[in-house]
mmCIF file of C-alpha atoms in Angstrom:
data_model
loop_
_atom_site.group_PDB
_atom_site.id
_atom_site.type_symbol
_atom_site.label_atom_id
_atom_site.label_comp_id
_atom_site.label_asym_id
_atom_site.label_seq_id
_atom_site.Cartn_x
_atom_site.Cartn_y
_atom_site.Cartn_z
ATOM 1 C CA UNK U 1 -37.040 -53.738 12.358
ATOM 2 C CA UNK U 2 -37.915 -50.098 13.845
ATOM 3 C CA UNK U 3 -36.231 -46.889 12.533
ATOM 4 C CA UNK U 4 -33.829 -46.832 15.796
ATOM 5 C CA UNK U 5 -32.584 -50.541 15.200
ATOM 6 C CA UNK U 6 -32.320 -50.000 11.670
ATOM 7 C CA UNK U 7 -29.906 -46.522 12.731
ATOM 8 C CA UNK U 8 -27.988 -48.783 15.303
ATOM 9 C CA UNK U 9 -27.149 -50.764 12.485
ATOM 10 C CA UNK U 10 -26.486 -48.473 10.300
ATOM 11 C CA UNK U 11 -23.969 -46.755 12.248
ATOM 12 C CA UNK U 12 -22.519 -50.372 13.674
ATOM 13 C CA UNK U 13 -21.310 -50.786 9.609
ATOM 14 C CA UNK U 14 -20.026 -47.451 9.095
ATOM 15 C CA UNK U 15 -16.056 -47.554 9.540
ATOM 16 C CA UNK U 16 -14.695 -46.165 12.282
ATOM 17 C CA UNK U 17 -13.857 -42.306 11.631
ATOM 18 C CA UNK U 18 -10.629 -41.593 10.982
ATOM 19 C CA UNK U 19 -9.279 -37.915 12.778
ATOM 20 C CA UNK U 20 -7.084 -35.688 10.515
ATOM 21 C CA UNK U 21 -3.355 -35.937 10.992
ATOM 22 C CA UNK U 22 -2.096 -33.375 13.752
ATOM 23 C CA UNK U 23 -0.174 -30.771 11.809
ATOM 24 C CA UNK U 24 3.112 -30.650 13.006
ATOM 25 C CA UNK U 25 4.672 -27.268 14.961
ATOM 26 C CA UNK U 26 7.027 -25.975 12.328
ATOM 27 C CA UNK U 27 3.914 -26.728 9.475
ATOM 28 C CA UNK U 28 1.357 -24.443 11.645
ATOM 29 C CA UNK U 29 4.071 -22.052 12.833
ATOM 30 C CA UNK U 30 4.815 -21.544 8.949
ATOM 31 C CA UNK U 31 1.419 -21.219 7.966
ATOM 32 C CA UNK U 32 0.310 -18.655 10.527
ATOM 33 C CA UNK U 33 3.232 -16.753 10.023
ATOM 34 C CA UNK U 34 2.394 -17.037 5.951
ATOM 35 C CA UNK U 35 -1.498 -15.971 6.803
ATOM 36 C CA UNK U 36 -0.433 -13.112 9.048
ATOM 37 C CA UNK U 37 2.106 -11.141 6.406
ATOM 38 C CA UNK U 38 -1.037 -9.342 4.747
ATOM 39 C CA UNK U 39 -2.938 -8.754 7.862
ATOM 40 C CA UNK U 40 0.375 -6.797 9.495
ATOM 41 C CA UNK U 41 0.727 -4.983 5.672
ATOM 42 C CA UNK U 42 -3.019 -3.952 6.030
ATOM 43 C CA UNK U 43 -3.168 -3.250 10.325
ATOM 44 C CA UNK U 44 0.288 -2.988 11.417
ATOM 45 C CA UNK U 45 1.429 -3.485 15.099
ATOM 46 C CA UNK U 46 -2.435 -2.478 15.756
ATOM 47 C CA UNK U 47 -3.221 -6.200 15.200
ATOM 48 C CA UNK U 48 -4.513 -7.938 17.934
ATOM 49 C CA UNK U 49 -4.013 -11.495 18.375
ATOM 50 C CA UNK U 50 -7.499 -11.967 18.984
ATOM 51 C CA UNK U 51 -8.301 -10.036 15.355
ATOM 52 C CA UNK U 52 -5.580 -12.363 14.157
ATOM 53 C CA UNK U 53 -7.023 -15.367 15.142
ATOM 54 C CA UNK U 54 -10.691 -14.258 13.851
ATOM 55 C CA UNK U 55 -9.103 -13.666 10.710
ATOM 56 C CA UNK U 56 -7.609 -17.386 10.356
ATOM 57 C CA UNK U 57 -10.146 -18.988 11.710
ATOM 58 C CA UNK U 58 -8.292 -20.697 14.019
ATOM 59 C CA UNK U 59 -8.275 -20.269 18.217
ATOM 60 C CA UNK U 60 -6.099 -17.315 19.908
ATOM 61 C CA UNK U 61 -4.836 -20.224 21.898
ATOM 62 C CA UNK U 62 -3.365 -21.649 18.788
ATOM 63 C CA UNK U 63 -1.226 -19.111 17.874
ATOM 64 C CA UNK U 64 0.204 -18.706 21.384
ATOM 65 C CA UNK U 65 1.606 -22.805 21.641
ATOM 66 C CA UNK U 66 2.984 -22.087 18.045
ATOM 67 C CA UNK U 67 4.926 -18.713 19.019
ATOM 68 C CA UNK U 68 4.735 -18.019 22.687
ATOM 69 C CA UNK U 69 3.772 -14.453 22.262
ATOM 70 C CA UNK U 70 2.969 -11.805 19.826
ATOM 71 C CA UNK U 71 6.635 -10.742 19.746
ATOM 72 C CA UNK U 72 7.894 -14.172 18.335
ATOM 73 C CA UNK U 73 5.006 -13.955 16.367
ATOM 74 C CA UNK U 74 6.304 -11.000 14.416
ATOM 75 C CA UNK U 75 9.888 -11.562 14.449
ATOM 76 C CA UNK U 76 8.272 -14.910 11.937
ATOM 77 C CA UNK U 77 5.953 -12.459 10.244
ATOM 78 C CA UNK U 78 8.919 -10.350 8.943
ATOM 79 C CA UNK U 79 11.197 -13.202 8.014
ATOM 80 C CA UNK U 80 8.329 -14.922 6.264
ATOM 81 C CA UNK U 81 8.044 -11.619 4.197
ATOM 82 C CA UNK U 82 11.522 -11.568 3.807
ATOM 83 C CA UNK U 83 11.630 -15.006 2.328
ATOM 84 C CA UNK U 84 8.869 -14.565 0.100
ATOM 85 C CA UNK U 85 10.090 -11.631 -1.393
ATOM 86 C CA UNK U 86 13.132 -13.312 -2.204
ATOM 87 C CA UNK U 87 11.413 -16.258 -3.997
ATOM 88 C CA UNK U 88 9.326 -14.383 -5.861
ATOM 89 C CA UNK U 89 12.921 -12.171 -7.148
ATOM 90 C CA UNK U 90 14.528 -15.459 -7.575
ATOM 91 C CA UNK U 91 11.433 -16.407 -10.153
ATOM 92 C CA UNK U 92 11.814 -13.478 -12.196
ATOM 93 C CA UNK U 93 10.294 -9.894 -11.182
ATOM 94 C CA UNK U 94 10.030 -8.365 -14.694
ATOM 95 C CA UNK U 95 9.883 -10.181 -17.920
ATOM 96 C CA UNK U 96 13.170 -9.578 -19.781
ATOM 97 C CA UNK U 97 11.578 -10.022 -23.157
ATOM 98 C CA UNK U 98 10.343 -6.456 -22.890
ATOM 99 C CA UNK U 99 11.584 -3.382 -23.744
ATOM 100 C CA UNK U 100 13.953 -0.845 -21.601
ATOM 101 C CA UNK U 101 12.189 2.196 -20.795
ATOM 102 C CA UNK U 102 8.813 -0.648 -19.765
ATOM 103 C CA UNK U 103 11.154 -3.203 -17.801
ATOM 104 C CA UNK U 104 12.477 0.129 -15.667
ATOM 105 C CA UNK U 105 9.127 1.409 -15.492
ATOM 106 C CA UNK U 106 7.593 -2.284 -14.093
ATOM 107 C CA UNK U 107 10.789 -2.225 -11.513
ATOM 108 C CA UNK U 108 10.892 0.857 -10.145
ATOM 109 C CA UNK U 109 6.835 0.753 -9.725
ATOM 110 C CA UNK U 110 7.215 -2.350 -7.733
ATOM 111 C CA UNK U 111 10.590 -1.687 -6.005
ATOM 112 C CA UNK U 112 8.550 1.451 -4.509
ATOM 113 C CA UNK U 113 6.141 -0.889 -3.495
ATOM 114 C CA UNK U 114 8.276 -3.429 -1.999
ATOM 115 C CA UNK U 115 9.941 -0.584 -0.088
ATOM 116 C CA UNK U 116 6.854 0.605 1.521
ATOM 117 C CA UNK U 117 5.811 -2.758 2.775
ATOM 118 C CA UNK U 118 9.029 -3.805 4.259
ATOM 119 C CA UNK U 119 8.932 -0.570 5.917
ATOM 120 C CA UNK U 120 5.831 -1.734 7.418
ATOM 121 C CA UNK U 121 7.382 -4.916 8.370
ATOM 122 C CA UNK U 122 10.170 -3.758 10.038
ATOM 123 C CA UNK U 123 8.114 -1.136 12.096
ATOM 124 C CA UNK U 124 6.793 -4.753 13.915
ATOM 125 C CA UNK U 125 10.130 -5.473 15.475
ATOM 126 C CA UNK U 126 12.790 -3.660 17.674
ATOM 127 C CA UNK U 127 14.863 -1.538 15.688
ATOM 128 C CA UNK U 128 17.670 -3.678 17.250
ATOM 129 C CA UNK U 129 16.453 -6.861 15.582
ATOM 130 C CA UNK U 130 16.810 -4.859 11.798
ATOM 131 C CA UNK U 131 19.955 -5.614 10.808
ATOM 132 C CA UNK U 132 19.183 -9.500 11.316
ATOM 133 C CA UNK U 133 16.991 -9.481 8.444
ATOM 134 C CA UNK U 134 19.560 -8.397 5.912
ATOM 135 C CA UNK U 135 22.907 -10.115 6.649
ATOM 136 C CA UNK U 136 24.047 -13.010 4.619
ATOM 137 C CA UNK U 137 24.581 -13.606 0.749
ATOM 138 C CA UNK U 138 20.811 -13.772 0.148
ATOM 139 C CA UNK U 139 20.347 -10.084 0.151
ATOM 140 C CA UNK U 140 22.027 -10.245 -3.208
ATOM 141 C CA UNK U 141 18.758 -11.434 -4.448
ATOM 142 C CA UNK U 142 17.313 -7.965 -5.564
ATOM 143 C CA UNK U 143 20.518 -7.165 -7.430
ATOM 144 C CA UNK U 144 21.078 -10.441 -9.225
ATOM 145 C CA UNK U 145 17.171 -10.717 -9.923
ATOM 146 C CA UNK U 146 17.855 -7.200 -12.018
ATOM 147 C CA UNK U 147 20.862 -7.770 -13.570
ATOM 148 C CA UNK U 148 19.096 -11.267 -15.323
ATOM 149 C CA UNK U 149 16.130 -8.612 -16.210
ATOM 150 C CA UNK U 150 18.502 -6.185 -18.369
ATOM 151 C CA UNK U 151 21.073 -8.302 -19.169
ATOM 152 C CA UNK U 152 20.019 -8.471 -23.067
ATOM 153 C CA UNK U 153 20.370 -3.765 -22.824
ATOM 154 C CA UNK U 154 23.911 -4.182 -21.237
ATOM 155 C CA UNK U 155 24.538 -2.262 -24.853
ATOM 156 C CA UNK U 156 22.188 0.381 -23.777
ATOM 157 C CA UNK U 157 23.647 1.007 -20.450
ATOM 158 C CA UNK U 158 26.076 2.736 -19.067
ATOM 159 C CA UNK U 159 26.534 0.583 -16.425
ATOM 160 C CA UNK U 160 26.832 -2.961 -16.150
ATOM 161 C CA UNK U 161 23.591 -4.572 -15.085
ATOM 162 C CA UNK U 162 25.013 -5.814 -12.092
ATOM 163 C CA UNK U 163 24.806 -2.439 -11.020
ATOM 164 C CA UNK U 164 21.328 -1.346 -11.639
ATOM 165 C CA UNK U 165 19.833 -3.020 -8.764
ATOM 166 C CA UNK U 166 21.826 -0.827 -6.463
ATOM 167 C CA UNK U 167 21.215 2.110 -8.204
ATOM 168 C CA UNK U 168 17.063 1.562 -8.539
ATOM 169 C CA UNK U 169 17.235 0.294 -4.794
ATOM 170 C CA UNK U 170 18.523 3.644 -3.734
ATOM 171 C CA UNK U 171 16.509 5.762 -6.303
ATOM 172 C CA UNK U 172 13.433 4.471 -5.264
ATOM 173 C CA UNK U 173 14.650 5.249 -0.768
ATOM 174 C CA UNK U 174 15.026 8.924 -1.947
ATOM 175 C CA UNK U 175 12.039 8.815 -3.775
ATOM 176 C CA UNK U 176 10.321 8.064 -0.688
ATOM 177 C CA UNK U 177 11.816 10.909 0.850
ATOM 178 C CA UNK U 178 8.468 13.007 0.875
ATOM 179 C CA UNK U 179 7.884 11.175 4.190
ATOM 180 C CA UNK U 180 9.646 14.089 5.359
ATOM 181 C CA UNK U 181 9.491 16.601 2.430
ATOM 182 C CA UNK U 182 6.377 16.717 0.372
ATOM 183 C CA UNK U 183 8.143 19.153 -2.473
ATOM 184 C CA UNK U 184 11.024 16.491 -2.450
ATOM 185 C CA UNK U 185 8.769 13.408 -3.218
ATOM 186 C CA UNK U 186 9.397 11.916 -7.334
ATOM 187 C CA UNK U 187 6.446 10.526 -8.557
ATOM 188 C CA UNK U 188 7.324 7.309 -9.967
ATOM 189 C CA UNK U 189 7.348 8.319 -13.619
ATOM 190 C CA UNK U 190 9.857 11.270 -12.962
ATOM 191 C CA UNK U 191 12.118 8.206 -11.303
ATOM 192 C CA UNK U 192 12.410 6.305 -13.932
ATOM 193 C CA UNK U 193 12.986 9.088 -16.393
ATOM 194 C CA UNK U 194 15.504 10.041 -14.015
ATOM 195 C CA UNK U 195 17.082 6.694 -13.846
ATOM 196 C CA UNK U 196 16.643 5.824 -17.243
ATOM 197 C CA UNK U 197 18.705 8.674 -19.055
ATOM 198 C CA UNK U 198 21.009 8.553 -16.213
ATOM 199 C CA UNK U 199 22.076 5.086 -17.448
ATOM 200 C CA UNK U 200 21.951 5.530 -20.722
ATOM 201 C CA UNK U 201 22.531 8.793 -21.991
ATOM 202 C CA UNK U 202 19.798 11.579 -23.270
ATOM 203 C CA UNK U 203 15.812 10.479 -24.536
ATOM 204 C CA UNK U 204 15.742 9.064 -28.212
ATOM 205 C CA UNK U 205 16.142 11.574 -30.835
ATOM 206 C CA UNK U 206 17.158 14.444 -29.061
ATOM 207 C CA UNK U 207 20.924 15.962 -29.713
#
């Protein structure tokens, strides 16, 4: 038998190839919009769908069936960010276990954070469209996710927990404020010495 009649058969007992399940729409529209949250951190609005695309290794024409255009696109980016941020509060931000002064310090590092990336977020969509992303019980998810954290210092406060959330939430805005004011910036170890003895009276051994 020659080498091409022994490849004929050889390829005449192979089973047939089988093609990969077609993801569904809502699968690839969540996955793309999962992908894209820390390309529009990194590039903002800047993105291109084309860099998108070239970063996912999948074809620009892909992400225009999922989403129609770039604006639907982003309106999905943000909630996806949205979302995820609330997951990850809902699985615990801080461990509780430690203690008060490095459970503040933890939060009010990555509340800064947080802030400065939704901020990014929400520069992707009309200022209209804002509000939408924080109406509804589930923005209680920052404020119940810190009230679990120092539930076991509600001795040590002077405030319940429940209201700490709040309190760090708007700390850390101000904070930000040297946006517009360099001198007025806090760095982030003046906030939580700030916060800290606000809530529970004056540093450790002094009168």
């Amino acid at each position: 038998m020659s080498r091409s009649e022994c490849s004929l058969t050889t390829l005449e007992s192979m089973p047939p190839a089988t093609r990969a399940e077609p993801m569904a729409p809502d699968d690839r529209r969540a996955m793309i919009a999962e992908q894209s949250v820390p390309l529009f951190l990194e590039h903002g609005a800047s993105l291109t769908t084309r860099q998108l695309a070239e970063e996912l290794g999948i074809a620009e024409g892909t992400i225009f069936r999922a989403f129609g255009d770039k604006e639907a696109l982003k309106r999905a980016v943000v909630e996806t960010f949205f979302t995820q941020s609330r997951e990850r509060m809902a699985q615990g931000i801080v461990d509780p276990a430690l203690g008060l002064e490095e459970k503040l310090s933890i939060l009010v590092r990555g509340t800064r954070t947080w802030m400065q990336n939704m901020m990014r977020m929400l520069s992707l969509v009309d200022r209209k469209e804002i509000p939408s992303f924080f109406t509804g019980p589930r923005d209680d998810a920052y404020r119940v996710a810190v009230a679990k954290i120092f539930a076991s210092n509600a001795d040590e406060l002077t405030i319940s927990p429940d209201r700490l959330g709040p309190i760090v939430r708007l700390a850390g805005m101000a904070a930000n404020a040297a946006r517009f004011d360099e001198e007025a910036g806090l760095t982030d170890d003046e906030l939580v010495h700030f916060i800290l003895y606000g809530i529970a009276g004056r540093p450790r051994g002094e009168d």
